[in-house]
Coordinates of C-alpha atoms in Angstrom, one line a residue:
M1 CA -61.7 -34.3 1.0
K2 CA -59.7 -31.7 2.5
R3 CA -58.1 -28.5 0.9
L4 CA -55.3 -26.4 2.1
F5 CA -54.2 -23.3 1.5
V6 CA -50.6 -22.0 0.9
Y7 CA -49.9 -18.0 1.4
F8 CA -46.8 -17.1 0.7
L9 CA -45.9 -13.2 2.2
L10 CA -42.3 -13.5 1.5
L11 CA -40.0 -8.9 1.6
T12 CA -37.5 -8.9 -1.5
A13 CA -34.6 -11.1 0.2
L14 CA -36.3 -12.7 -2.2
L15 CA -37.5 -10.6 -4.9
L16 CA -35.7 -9.1 -7.4
T17 CA -34.7 -5.9 -5.5
A18 CA -34.6 -2.7 -6.6
C19 CA -30.7 -0.7 -7.0
Q20 CA -30.2 1.4 -4.9
S21 CA -28.3 4.3 -6.8
E22 CA -25.6 6.7 -5.2
P23 CA -24.3 8.7 -8.4
S24 CA -21.8 10.0 -7.9
A25 CA -19.3 12.6 -10.7
P26 CA -16.0 11.2 -11.8
T27 CA -12.7 13.4 -12.0
P28 CA -12.3 15.9 -14.9
T29 CA -10.0 14.3 -16.8
R30 CA -7.2 16.2 -18.8
G31 CA -4.9 15.8 -21.4
L32 CA -1.6 17.7 -22.4
G33 CA -1.0 21.4 -21.8
G34 CA -3.5 20.8 -18.9
A35 CA -6.6 21.7 -20.8
A36 CA -9.7 20.2 -20.4
K37 CA -11.1 17.5 -23.1
D38 CA -12.9 18.8 -25.7
Q39 CA -16.0 17.9 -25.8
E40 CA -15.4 17.4 -30.1
S41 CA -12.1 14.9 -29.5
I42 CA -15.0 12.2 -28.0
P43 CA -15.5 9.2 -29.7
S44 CA -18.9 8.1 -30.9
E45 CA -19.0 5.0 -29.0
P46 CA -18.5 5.7 -25.2
T47 CA -17.7 2.6 -22.7
L48 CA -18.9 0.7 -19.7
T49 CA -17.0 -0.7 -16.9
L50 CA -17.9 -2.4 -13.5
S51 CA -15.8 -2.8 -10.7
E52 CA -16.9 -6.4 -10.5
S53 CA -17.4 -9.0 -13.6
T54 CA -19.1 -11.9 -10.4
G55 CA -20.3 -11.0 -7.7
G56 CA -22.9 -13.3 -5.2
P57 CA -26.7 -11.7 -3.7
N58 CA -27.1 -8.1 -3.2
A59 CA -23.6 -7.6 -4.7
A60 CA -22.5 -3.6 -4.5
V61 CA -20.6 -2.8 -7.2
L62 CA -19.8 0.6 -8.7
V63 CA -20.9 1.4 -12.5
S64 CA -18.5 3.8 -14.3
G65 CA -19.6 5.0 -18.4
E66 CA -16.8 7.2 -20.2
D67 CA -17.1 9.1 -24.1
F68 CA -21.0 9.7 -23.7
P69 CA -22.2 13.0 -24.9
A70 CA -22.0 15.7 -22.3
A71 CA -24.9 16.5 -19.8
V72 CA -27.3 13.8 -20.5
F73 CA -29.2 11.5 -18.8
V74 CA -28.6 8.0 -19.4
E75 CA -30.9 5.1 -18.2
I76 CA -28.9 1.8 -16.2
R77 CA -30.6 -1.0 -17.6
L78 CA -30.3 -5.0 -15.7
G79 CA -30.4 -7.6 -18.3
T80 CA -29.8 -11.0 -19.3
A81 CA -27.3 -12.7 -22.0
P82 CA -29.1 -13.9 -24.0
R83 CA -31.8 -11.9 -23.5
Q84 CA -34.5 -13.5 -22.3
I85 CA -36.8 -11.0 -20.7
K86 CA -37.1 -7.4 -21.9
P87 CA -34.5 -5.7 -19.6
F88 CA -35.7 -3.8 -16.6
V89 CA -34.6 -0.2 -15.6
Y90 CA -32.6 0.3 -12.9
A91 CA -31.4 4.0 -12.9
Q92 CA -30.9 7.0 -14.2
I93 CA -27.7 9.6 -14.7
Q94 CA -27.0 12.7 -15.8
T95 CA -23.6 12.3 -17.8
D96 CA -21.2 15.1 -16.5
E97 CA -19.5 17.9 -18.9
L98 CA -17.1 15.7 -19.5
G99 CA -19.5 12.9 -21.2
S100 CA -19.0 11.0 -18.0
F101 CA -20.7 9.0 -14.6
A102 CA -20.4 7.2 -12.3
A103 CA -23.1 5.3 -9.7
S104 CA -23.1 2.1 -7.2
L105 CA -25.9 -0.3 -7.9
T106 CA -27.0 -2.7 -5.6
M107 CA -27.7 -6.1 -7.8
P108 CA -30.3 -8.4 -6.7
T109 CA -30.8 -11.2 -5.0
L110 CA -32.6 -13.4 -7.1
W111 CA -33.2 -13.5 -10.9
P112 CA -36.1 -15.2 -12.6
G113 CA -35.7 -18.3 -13.8
T114 CA -31.8 -19.0 -12.8
L115 CA -31.3 -20.5 -9.8
A116 CA -31.1 -24.4 -10.9
A117 CA -28.6 -23.0 -12.4
E118 CA -26.4 -21.2 -9.5
Q119 CA -26.4 -18.7 -11.8
A120 CA -27.2 -15.9 -14.2
D121 CA -25.6 -14.5 -16.7
L122 CA -26.2 -11.2 -16.9
V123 CA -26.1 -7.5 -18.8
V124 CA -25.6 -4.2 -17.9
E125 CA -26.6 -1.2 -20.6
A126 CA -26.2 2.6 -21.1
K127 CA -28.5 4.1 -22.4
T128 CA -29.0 7.4 -23.6
L129 CA -32.4 9.5 -23.2
T130 CA -31.1 10.8 -26.9
E131 CA -32.1 10.7 -30.4
P132 CA -30.6 8.4 -31.5
A133 CA -29.4 6.4 -28.2
L134 CA -26.3 5.3 -28.0
T135 CA -25.4 2.0 -25.8
A136 CA -22.7 0.2 -23.7
E137 CA -22.9 -3.6 -22.1
A138 CA -20.9 -5.1 -19.5
P139 CA -21.8 -8.5 -18.6
F140 CA -22.0 -9.5 -15.1
T141 CA -22.4 -12.8 -13.2
L142 CA -24.9 -13.4 -10.4
D143 CA -23.7 -16.4 -8.7
Y144 CA -26.2 -18.6 -6.3
A145 CA -23.3 -20.5 -4.9
D146 CA -23.7 -21.4 -0.8
A147 CA -26.9 -18.5 -1.0
F148 CA -29.6 -19.7 -0.8
Q149 CA -30.8 -22.9 1.7
T150 CA -33.9 -25.9 0.8
Y151 CA -36.6 -25.4 3.0
E152 CA -39.8 -27.7 2.8
N153 CA -42.2 -28.0 4.9
E154 CA -44.0 -31.2 6.1
L155 CA -47.4 -29.6 6.3
G156 CA -47.5 -27.7 3.2
D157 CA -46.4 -30.6 1.5
F158 CA -44.3 -28.1 -0.8
T159 CA -40.4 -26.5 -1.3
L160 CA -39.0 -23.5 -1.5
P161 CA -35.5 -22.2 -1.6
L162 CA -34.2 -19.2 1.1
P163 CA -31.7 -17.3 1.5
A164 CA -29.0 -19.5 3.5
D165 CA -28.3 -17.2 6.8
W166 CA -33.4 -18.2 7.7
Q167 CA -34.5 -19.0 9.8
V168 CA -38.2 -20.4 10.3
S169 CA -39.9 -20.6 13.7
E170 CA -42.3 -23.1 15.1
P171 CA -45.4 -23.6 14.4
L172 CA -48.1 -21.2 15.0
N173 CA -51.1 -22.0 15.8
T174 CA -53.9 -19.4 15.3
P175 CA -56.7 -18.5 14.3
L176 CA -56.5 -18.2 10.6
G177 CA -54.2 -21.5 10.3
T178 CA -50.9 -22.7 10.6
M179 CA -47.8 -20.2 10.3
F180 CA -45.0 -20.1 10.1
L181 CA -41.7 -16.5 10.6
L182 CA -39.2 -16.9 7.8
G183 CA -35.9 -15.0 8.4
R184 CA -33.0 -13.8 9.4
E185 CA -32.9 -14.1 13.8
P186 CA -34.8 -12.3 15.9
L187 CA -38.1 -13.7 14.0
T188 CA -40.8 -11.8 15.0
A189 CA -44.2 -12.1 14.0
G190 CA -45.4 -8.2 12.5
D191 CA -41.3 -7.5 11.6
P192 CA -41.5 -5.2 8.5
A193 CA -38.0 -8.0 7.9
V194 CA -39.6 -11.4 8.7
S195 CA -41.9 -13.2 5.7
T196 CA -44.8 -15.3 6.5
I197 CA -46.4 -18.5 5.4
L198 CA -49.9 -19.2 6.8
I199 CA -51.3 -22.4 5.7
S200 CA -55.1 -22.3 6.2
E201 CA -58.0 -24.8 4.9
S202 CA -60.5 -22.3 4.3
L203 CA -58.9 -18.5 3.9
T204 CA -59.8 -17.2 1.3
P205 CA -56.6 -15.4 -1.3
A206 CA -58.2 -11.9 -0.6
R207 CA -59.0 -12.5 3.3
A208 CA -55.1 -14.2 3.8
A209 CA -54.1 -10.7 1.9
E210 CA -55.6 -8.4 4.5
Q211 CA -54.7 -10.4 7.4
L212 CA -50.8 -10.0 6.1
S213 CA -50.8 -6.7 6.3
C214 CA -49.8 -7.7 2.6
G215 CA -51.6 -6.7 -0.2
S216 CA -53.1 -9.2 -3.2
S217 CA -50.4 -8.0 -5.8
C218 CA -48.0 -9.1 -3.3
M219 CA -48.4 -12.6 -2.5
D220 CA -48.4 -15.9 -4.6
E221 CA -51.4 -18.0 -4.0
V222 CA -49.5 -22.0 -3.8
R223 CA -53.2 -24.6 -3.0
F224 CA -52.9 -28.0 -2.4
E225 CA -56.3 -30.5 -2.6
R226 CA -55.9 -33.1 -0.5
L227 CA -57.2 -36.4 -2.6
E228 CA -56.9 -40.4 -2.1
L229 CA -55.9 -42.8 -4.8
E230 CA -56.2 -46.6 -3.5
G231 CA -56.2 -44.7 0.4
Q232 CA -52.8 -43.2 0.1
P233 CA -53.3 -39.8 0.1
L234 CA -52.5 -37.0 -3.0
Y235 CA -51.9 -33.5 -3.6
K236 CA -52.7 -31.5 -6.6
T237 CA -51.1 -28.9 -6.5
D238 CA -51.6 -25.0 -7.9
V239 CA -49.6 -22.3 -8.2
V240 CA -51.2 -18.7 -9.2
S241 CA -49.6 -15.4 -9.1

């Protein structure tokens, strides 16, 4: 009986990426007679707008909020519609004296569990850190059309979705097992921008994590146990996150 262990070191291009927030103060608006907008006239319901309502992985989107309370902190959160998991905080911004804000956000590469549907219906939410909290929402569709390719590894007998512009190296024989490099060219071993798949018959997850300079918290172990049924090879697959 032969046991194969496959270890993945996949970087942010396949994971939910953290956004890069670049807040910028919007230009104050003025009412009749050139007087600054009075805070008492700000309506109780704030609004949130996006520069784009749809985009591909890592799309840059300008998020703008108006009619929030003045000089308060606002959390920008991202979730799904309908909500499947708790929204997570993307950025924190402070409103200006008119209750407005603007920030440039980088949308995720991939939202969990949505690749097969080729899109993810997300909700961008702005929530004030006040009591009571005020919120505003805007929809965004993350479109995966032509963004990914299906990579098939015959040695490990598994498939994996990869960004369309990624390349996979030929198998590299190492003392640890068979290694594959994945990423955008050039593919150089040790490059932090290059992902790694390591297939080993006996390497433990801890040892693989150490050798890949990753750490167990960012590695998924896909374990293949080779079996035989009436002389035909079969594989039992276990995935441990």
